[in-house]
CSV table of C-alpha atoms in Angstrom, one decimal:
chain,number,residue,atom,x,y,z
A,1,MET,CA,0.8,4.3,1.7
A,2,PHE,CA,2.5,3.1,4.5
A,3,VAL,CA,1.8,3.9,8.1
A,4,LEU,CA,3.8,3.0,11.5
A,5,VAL,CA,0.8,1.6,14.0
A,6,GLU,CA,1.7,1.2,18.0
A,7,MET,CA,0.2,-1.6,19.1
A,8,VAL,CA,0.6,-4.6,22.5
A,9,ASP,CA,0.1,-8.1,22.7
A,10,THR,CA,0.3,-10.7,24.7
A,11,VAL,CA,2.9,-13.5,22.9
A,12,ARG,CA,2.4,-16.8,23.8
A,13,ILE,CA,5.1,-18.7,23.1
A,14,PRO,CA,4.9,-23.1,23.4
A,15,PRO,CA,8.1,-24.5,25.8
A,16,TRP,CA,9.5,-26.4,22.6
A,17,SER,CA,10.7,-22.8,21.6
A,18,PHE,CA,12.2,-21.8,24.6
A,19,HIS,CA,16.1,-22.7,23.5
A,20,ARG,CA,14.9,-19.8,20.6
A,21,GLN,CA,16.2,-16.2,21.4
A,22,LEU,CA,13.2,-14.6,23.1
A,23,ASN,CA,12.9,-11.4,21.0
A,24,GLU,CA,13.1,-14.2,17.4
A,25,ALA,CA,10.5,-15.9,18.6
A,26,ILE,CA,8.2,-13.2,19.0
A,27,ALA,CA,9.1,-11.5,15.8
A,28,GLU,CA,8.4,-14.7,14.3
A,29,GLU,CA,4.9,-15.3,16.7
A,30,LEU,CA,3.8,-11.3,15.8
A,31,ASN,CA,4.3,-11.7,12.2
A,32,LYS,CA,2.2,-15.3,11.8
A,33,LYS,CA,-0.4,-13.6,13.8
A,34,LEU,CA,-0.6,-10.4,11.8
A,35,ALA,CA,1.5,-10.1,8.7
A,36,ASN,CA,-1.1,-10.0,5.3
A,37,LYS,CA,-4.0,-9.7,7.9
A,38,VAL,CA,-6.3,-6.7,8.1
A,39,VAL,CA,-7.0,-4.6,11.1
A,40,TYR,CA,-9.8,-3.2,11.3
A,41,ASN,CA,-9.7,0.7,11.5
A,42,VAL,CA,-6.0,0.2,10.9
A,43,GLY,CA,-5.2,-1.0,7.6
A,44,LEU,CA,-3.1,-4.1,5.6
A,45,CYS,CA,-0.3,-5.2,8.1
A,46,VAL,CA,2.7,-5.8,6.6
A,47,CYS,CA,5.3,-6.7,9.0
A,48,LEU,CA,7.2,-6.1,12.3
A,49,TYR,CA,8.6,-3.2,12.3
A,50,ASP,CA,10.2,-3.0,15.8
A,51,VAL,CA,9.3,-4.6,19.9
A,52,THR,CA,9.8,-1.3,21.6
A,53,LYS,CA,8.8,-3.0,24.6
A,54,LEU,CA,8.7,-6.3,26.5
A,55,GLU,CA,7.4,-6.6,29.9
A,56,ASP,CA,8.1,-10.0,32.1
A,57,SER,CA,6.8,-13.3,30.9
A,58,PHE,CA,4.4,-15.2,32.6
A,59,ILE,CA,4.0,-19.2,32.7
A,60,PHE,CA,0.1,-19.8,34.1
A,61,PRO,CA,-1.4,-23.1,35.8
A,62,GLY,CA,-2.6,-26.0,33.5
A,63,ASP,CA,-1.0,-23.7,29.9
A,64,GLY,CA,3.7,-25.1,30.3
A,65,ALA,CA,4.0,-22.1,26.8
A,66,SER,CA,5.3,-18.4,28.7
A,67,HIS,CA,3.5,-15.2,28.1
A,68,THR,CA,4.3,-12.2,27.5
A,69,LYS,CA,3.2,-8.7,27.3
A,70,VAL,CA,5.2,-7.0,24.3
A,71,HIS,CA,4.8,-3.4,22.8
A,72,PHE,CA,5.4,-2.8,19.3
A,73,ARG,CA,5.2,-1.1,16.4
A,74,TYR,CA,4.0,-2.9,13.1
A,75,VAL,CA,4.3,-1.9,9.8
A,76,VAL,CA,1.2,-0.6,8.2
A,77,PHE,CA,-0.4,-0.1,4.3
A,78,HIS,CA,-3.0,2.4,4.8
A,79,PRO,CA,-3.2,5.3,2.2
A,80,PHE,CA,-4.0,8.8,3.6
A,81,LEU,CA,-7.6,10.8,2.3
A,82,ASP,CA,-6.1,12.0,-0.9
A,83,GLU,CA,-2.8,10.2,-1.4
A,84,ILE,CA,-1.4,9.7,-4.5
A,85,LEU,CA,-1.0,6.0,-6.1
A,86,VAL,CA,-0.5,3.7,-9.7
A,87,GLY,CA,-2.2,0.0,-9.9
A,88,LYS,CA,-2.8,-2.4,-12.8
A,89,ILE,CA,-6.5,-2.6,-14.0
A,90,LYS,CA,-7.9,-5.7,-12.9
A,91,GLY,CA,-10.8,-6.1,-14.2
A,92,CYS,CA,-14.8,-3.9,-14.8
A,93,SER,CA,-18.2,-4.9,-13.5
A,94,ALA,CA,-21.0,-2.9,-13.0
A,95,GLU,CA,-19.6,-1.6,-10.0
A,96,GLY,CA,-17.1,-0.1,-11.5
A,97,VAL,CA,-12.8,-0.7,-12.1
A,98,HIS,CA,-11.4,-2.7,-10.3
A,99,VAL,CA,-7.4,-1.5,-9.3
A,100,SER,CA,-4.8,-3.7,-7.6
A,101,LEU,CA,-1.8,-2.8,-6.6
A,102,GLY,CA,-0.2,-7.1,-5.9
A,103,LEU,CA,0.0,-6.5,-2.5
A,104,PHE,CA,-3.7,-4.7,-2.4
A,105,ASP,CA,-6.4,-6.1,-4.3
A,106,ASP,CA,-9.2,-4.5,-3.2
A,107,ILE,CA,-9.7,-1.0,-5.1
A,108,ILE,CA,-12.6,0.0,-6.9
A,109,ILE,CA,-13.3,3.1,-9.0
A,110,PRO,CA,-17.0,3.8,-8.5
A,111,PRO,CA,-18.6,4.5,-12.5
A,112,GLU,CA,-19.2,8.7,-11.3
A,113,SER,CA,-14.7,8.6,-10.4
A,114,LEU,CA,-14.2,7.7,-14.2
A,115,GLN,CA,-13.3,10.3,-16.7
A,116,GLN,CA,-16.8,11.1,-18.0
A,117,PRO,CA,-18.0,10.4,-20.6
A,118,ALA,CA,-18.2,6.7,-18.8
A,119,LYS,CA,-20.3,3.9,-20.6
A,120,PHE,CA,-20.3,0.5,-19.7
A,121,ASP,CA,-19.6,-2.0,-22.3
A,122,GLU,CA,-21.4,-5.2,-22.2
A,123,ALA,CA,-20.1,-6.9,-25.1
A,124,GLU,CA,-15.9,-6.5,-23.9
A,125,GLN,CA,-17.5,-5.9,-19.9
A,126,LEU,CA,-15.3,-2.9,-19.6
A,127,TRP,CA,-15.5,0.3,-18.7
A,128,VAL,CA,-15.4,2.9,-21.6
A,129,TRP,CA,-14.4,6.7,-21.6
A,130,GLU,CA,-15.7,8.2,-25.0
A,131,TYR,CA,-14.3,11.4,-25.7
A,132,GLU,CA,-14.5,14.0,-27.9
A,133,THR,CA,-11.4,15.8,-29.9
A,134,ASP,CA,-11.7,17.7,-33.5
A,135,GLU,CA,-11.6,14.8,-35.4
A,136,GLY,CA,-14.6,12.3,-33.7
A,137,ALA,CA,-15.4,10.7,-30.7
A,138,HIS,CA,-12.6,8.1,-29.3
A,139,ASP,CA,-13.4,5.6,-27.1
A,140,LEU,CA,-10.8,4.8,-24.4
A,141,PHE,CA,-11.4,1.0,-23.1
A,142,MET,CA,-10.1,0.7,-19.3
A,143,ASP,CA,-7.9,-2.4,-20.5
A,144,ARG,CA,-6.7,-5.0,-18.0
A,145,GLY,CA,-3.2,-4.9,-16.9
A,146,GLU,CA,-2.9,-0.9,-18.2
A,147,ASP,CA,-1.6,1.0,-15.4
A,148,ILE,CA,-4.2,3.4,-13.8
A,149,ARG,CA,-2.9,6.5,-11.6
A,150,PHE,CA,-6.2,7.6,-8.9
A,151,ARG,CA,-6.5,9.3,-5.6
A,152,VAL,CA,-8.3,7.8,-2.7
A,153,VAL,CA,-11.4,9.4,-1.9
A,154,ASP,CA,-12.7,7.1,0.8
A,155,GLU,CA,-12.1,4.4,2.8
A,156,VAL,CA,-14.7,0.9,4.2
A,157,PHE,CA,-13.4,-1.0,7.2
A,158,ILE,CA,-16.1,-3.9,7.0
A,159,ASP,CA,-15.5,-6.1,10.3
A,160,THR,CA,-15.4,-9.8,8.8
A,161,SER,CA,-14.9,-11.2,12.8
A,162,PRO,CA,-16.7,-14.6,12.9
A,163,THR,CA,-20.3,-13.7,14.2
A,164,GLY,CA,-22.3,-17.0,16.1
A,165,PRO,CA,-24.5,-19.7,14.0
A,166,SER,CA,-27.5,-18.3,12.8
A,167,THR,CA,-31.1,-19.5,14.6
A,168,GLU,CA,-33.0,-19.2,11.9
A,169,LYS,CA,-35.6,-22.2,11.8
A,170,GLU,CA,-34.5,-24.0,8.7
A,171,ALA,CA,-30.7,-24.0,9.5
A,172,PRO,CA,-29.3,-27.1,9.3
A,173,SER,CA,-27.9,-28.9,12.6
A,174,ALA,CA,-24.8,-27.7,14.4
A,175,ALA,CA,-22.4,-29.8,13.2
A,176,THR,CA,-22.8,-28.4,9.1
A,177,ALA,CA,-24.4,-24.6,10.7
A,178,PRO,CA,-23.0,-22.2,8.3
A,179,PRO,CA,-21.4,-18.9,8.7
A,180,ALA,CA,-24.0,-16.3,9.6
A,181,GLY,CA,-23.5,-13.6,6.2
A,182,ALA,CA,-24.9,-17.3,4.1
A,183,GLU,CA,-28.2,-17.7,4.1
A,184,ASP,CA,-30.6,-18.7,1.3
A,185,SER,CA,-28.0,-16.9,-1.6
A,186,ALA,CA,-24.8,-17.4,-2.4
A,187,PRO,CA,-22.5,-16.0,0.5
A,188,GLN,CA,-21.7,-12.4,0.3
A,189,LYS,CA,-17.5,-12.4,0.4
A,190,GLU,CA,-16.8,-8.3,1.6
A,191,ALA,CA,-13.7,-7.0,1.7
A,192,PRO,CA,-12.6,-6.0,5.0
A,193,TYR,CA,-10.8,-2.8,3.7
A,194,THR,CA,-11.6,-1.6,0.5
A,195,LEU,CA,-9.7,1.5,-1.0
A,196,ILE,CA,-12.6,3.4,-2.9
A,197,VAL,CA,-10.3,6.4,-5.8
A,198,ARG,CA,-11.1,8.7,-7.9
A,199,ILE,CA,-9.0,8.0,-11.4
A,200,LEU,CA,-6.5,10.6,-12.5
A,201,ASP,CA,-5.2,9.1,-16.0
A,202,ILE,CA,-4.9,6.7,-17.4
A,203,ALA,CA,-0.1,5.7,-18.0
A,204,ILE,CA,-0.6,4.3,-22.1
A,205,MET,CA,-3.4,6.2,-23.3
A,206,SER,CA,-3.7,3.8,-26.7
A,207,ILE,CA,-6.0,5.7,-29.3
T,1,SER,CA,-4.1,-6.5,20.3
T,2,GLU,CA,-4.8,-3.7,21.0
T,3,VAL,CA,-4.1,-0.8,19.0
T,4,ARG,CA,-2.5,2.3,20.8
T,5,ASP,CA,-1.6,4.6,18.4
T,6,ALA,CA,-3.0,3.7,15.2
T,7,ASN,CA,-1.0,6.8,13.3
T,8,ALA,CA,2.1,7.2,15.1
T,9,ALA,CA,4.1,7.8,12.2
T,10,MET,CA,3.8,8.3,8.6
T,11,LEU,CA,7.0,6.1,6.4
T,12,SER,CA,8.4,6.8,2.9
T,13,ASN,CA,8.8,3.2,0.7
T,14,TYR,CA,11.7,4.0,0.6
T,15,GLU,CA,12.2,3.1,4.7
T,16,VAL,CA,9.7,-0.3,3.6
T,17,TYR,CA,11.5,-1.1,0.9
T,18,GLN,CA,15.1,-1.3,2.9
T,19,LEU,CA,13.5,-2.9,5.7
T,20,LEU,CA,11.5,-5.8,3.9
T,21,THR,CA,14.9,-5.7,1.3
T,22,ASP,CA,16.9,-6.6,5.3
T,23,LEU,CA,14.1,-8.9,6.7
T,24,LYS,CA,14.2,-10.7,3.7
T,25,GLU,CA,18.1,-11.5,3.4
T,26,LYS,CA,18.2,-12.1,7.6
T,27,ARG,CA,15.3,-14.5,6.6
T,28,LYS,CA,17.7,-16.3,3.9
T,29,GLU,CA,19.8,-17.4,6.6
T,30,MET,CA,16.7,-19.1,8.6
T,31,VAL,CA,15.7,-21.2,5.7
T,32,LYS,CA,14.3,-23.8,7.7
T,33,ASN,CA,11.8,-21.4,9.3
T,34,LYS,CA,10.8,-19.0,6.2
T,35,HIS,CA,9.3,-22.2,4.8
T,36,SER,CA,6.8,-23.3,8.1
T,37,THR,CA,3.8,-23.1,7.4
T,38,GLY,CA,2.8,-19.8,9.4
T,39,GLN,CA,5.5,-18.0,7.6
T,40,GLN,CA,3.4,-17.9,4.5
T,41,ASN,CA,2.0,-15.2,5.1
T,42,LEU,CA,4.6,-13.3,6.0
T,43,ASN,CA,6.1,-14.7,2.7
T,44,THR,CA,3.8,-13.3,0.5
T,45,ILE,CA,2.8,-10.4,1.8
T,46,MET,CA,6.6,-9.1,1.7
T,47,TYR,CA,7.1,-11.1,-2.1
T,48,GLU,CA,3.9,-8.6,-3.6
T,49,THR,CA,5.7,-5.3,-1.5
T,50,LEU,CA,9.0,-5.8,-2.5
T,51,LYS,CA,7.7,-6.3,-6.2
T,52,TYR,CA,5.1,-3.4,-6.3
T,53,LEU,CA,8.0,-1.2,-4.4
T,54,SER,CA,10.7,-2.4,-6.8
T,55,LYS,CA,9.1,-0.5,-10.0
T,56,THR,CA,8.7,2.8,-8.4
T,57,PRO,CA,11.4,5.6,-7.2
T,58,CYS,CA,12.3,4.5,-4.0
T,59,ALA,CA,14.1,1.4,-5.3
T,60,HIS,CA,17.0,3.8,-6.0
T,61,GLN,CA,17.2,6.0,-2.9
T,62,ASN,CA,19.4,5.8,-0.5
T,63,PRO,CA,20.1,7.3,3.5
T,64,ASP,CA,21.7,10.3,1.9
T,65,THR,CA,19.5,11.0,-1.3
T,66,VAL,CA,16.5,11.3,1.0
T,67,LYS,CA,18.3,13.2,3.3
T,68,LYS,CA,19.4,15.1,1.3
T,69,PHE,CA,15.8,15.7,-0.4
T,70,LEU,CA,14.4,16.4,2.7
T,71,THR,CA,16.8,19.5,3.5
T,72,SER,CA,16.1,20.8,0.1
T,73,MET,CA,12.5,21.1,0.4
T,74,LEU,CA,12.7,23.4,3.1
T,75,PRO,CA,12.8,26.5,1.8
T,76,HIS,CA,9.1,25.4,0.0
T,77,LYS,CA,7.1,25.0,3.5
T,78,LEU,CA,5.2,21.1,2.1
T,79,THR,CA,3.2,19.8,4.6
T,80,LYS,CA,4.5,16.3,5.4
T,81,ALA,CA,2.2,13.9,3.2
T,82,GLU,CA,3.2,16.8,0.6
T,83,LYS,CA,6.5,15.8,0.5
T,84,LEU,CA,6.2,12.0,1.2
T,85,GLN,CA,4.8,11.6,-2.1
T,86,LEU,CA,7.3,13.8,-3.8
T,87,LEU,CA,9.5,11.5,-2.2
T,88,ASN,CA,7.6,8.5,-3.2
T,89,HIS,CA,6.8,9.1,-6.8
T,90,ARG,CA,9.7,11.7,-8.0
T,91,PRO,CA,7.3,13.6,-10.5
T,92,GLN,CA,8.4,15.3,-13.5
T,93,THR,CA,5.3,17.5,-15.0
T,94,ALA,CA,4.0,20.3,-13.0
T,95,VAL,CA,0.7,18.6,-14.2
T,96,GLU,CA,2.2,16.0,-11.2
T,97,ILE,CA,3.5,18.5,-9.0
T,98,GLN,CA,0.2,20.7,-8.8
T,99,LEU,CA,-1.8,17.1,-8.0
T,100,MET,CA,0.4,16.5,-5.2
T,101,VAL,CA,0.3,19.6,-3.4
T,102,GLU,CA,-2.5,21.1,-2.6
T,103,GLU,CA,-3.9,24.8,-3.5
T,104,SER,CA,-0.9,24.8,-5.4
T,105,GLU,CA,-2.3,27.6,-7.2
T,106,GLU,CA,-2.1,29.7,-4.7
T,107,ARG,CA,1.0,28.6,-2.8
T,108,LEU,CA,2.9,28.2,-5.7
T,109,THR,CA,4.3,30.4,-8.8
T,110,GLU,CA,5.0,28.7,-12.3
T,111,GLU,CA,8.8,29.8,-11.5
T,112,GLN,CA,8.5,27.7,-7.6
T,113,ILE,CA,6.7,24.4,-9.6
T,114,ASP,CA,10.1,24.6,-11.9
T,115,GLU,CA,12.5,25.2,-9.2
T,116,LEU,CA,10.7,21.6,-7.5
T,117,ILE,CA,11.1,19.8,-10.4
T,118,GLN,CA,14.3,20.7,-11.0
T,119,LYS,CA,15.4,20.1,-7.3
T,120,VAL,CA,13.4,16.3,-7.6
T,121,THR,CA,14.6,15.2,-10.7
T,122,ASP,CA,18.3,16.4,-9.7
T,123,VAL,CA,18.1,15.3,-6.3
T,124,LEU,CA,16.5,12.0,-6.4
T,125,PRO,CA,18.4,9.3,-9.1
T,126,GLY,CA,16.0,8.5,-12.1
T,127,ASP,CA,15.4,4.8,-13.2
T,128,PRO,CA,18.6,4.1,-15.0
T,129,GLN,CA,17.3,1.7,-17.3
T,130,LYS,CA,14.5,4.6,-18.5
T,131,GLU,CA,17.2,6.7,-18.3
T,132,ALA,CA,19.6,5.1,-20.9
T,133,ASP,CA,16.7,4.0,-23.3
T,134,ALA,CA,15.7,8.2,-23.1
T,135,SER,CA,19.1,8.7,-23.7
T,136,ALA,CA,20.0,5.8,-26.7
T,137,ASP,CA,16.2,7.8,-29.0
T,138,PRO,CA,17.2,11.3,-29.4
T,139,GLU,CA,13.6,11.5,-30.2
T,140,MET,CA,11.6,10.3,-26.9
T,141,GLU,CA,11.0,13.6,-24.4
T,142,THR,CA,14.0,13.0,-21.8
T,143,ASP,CA,14.1,14.0,-18.1
T,144,GLN,CA,14.8,17.4,-18.2
């Protein structure tokens, strides 16, 4: 579920860090910028793997800090298509069953990818697999906290970088301009990276 | 920043687990730094990733077992992704092998599947706690 990603970036080291080893200061800056963040179309960044090339450091007029172009490799969480993973059920909604790995939360099993026939139990707010055996029908609830094995079917990356202030007539003054996504309704908080998966089985069968 | 290669290499859970464990040790010595405001994200993702991986087979692997495993897989002509899944999951049943190997009905006979399970079980260490529990309770299924 992890890949190595080659990246290039210019790292800014402020003067008060000049006493530090360049490699350490750079590693810290890169981790500060990328760790636990999603890079669009790449995945969830975990930590720096290594630095492959350090170009010369420059100091520009007006800014006392040094700027260094760094070639490096970063460990990124990015499961491949069809990969099998195990997670825990976080909860259920009309959209399906939400699964978490701890380090990554935005995993969804859409209703059609559950074991069929499945129905949403409104009272419990849980998805249920109604399976028939010779003895009759049994309900298997997708309980919160259950281990669940699944296969990656699709991934969705959304660019959540800030867009400009909205230009509607009703928009409040610039000082309190809302982000473009938030209009009259509650702001839609879209995850930058979502995995769409298909259920394989539940580790613990509760009959 | 610019991405040069979004898929330069696949990493096994073991490699990431090792990397983070080493990084955690190194950062213990830099007590002041790791609490500074910029480092919270790194702390969080390291903690969560180590917590998740520690409950998987990679937590019991070492460079020798990984090397031995890859060598034992040579005759089976599996893809990199398939070997990676076997390494990460240590499957114990035919069903799991069939899930991880594409078109397994065409590529593997029943004997070959059993052979794979045997190699995976023998070469990759299991969870010592689970195996102790299993042998203590004769009624539970053991990893045979």
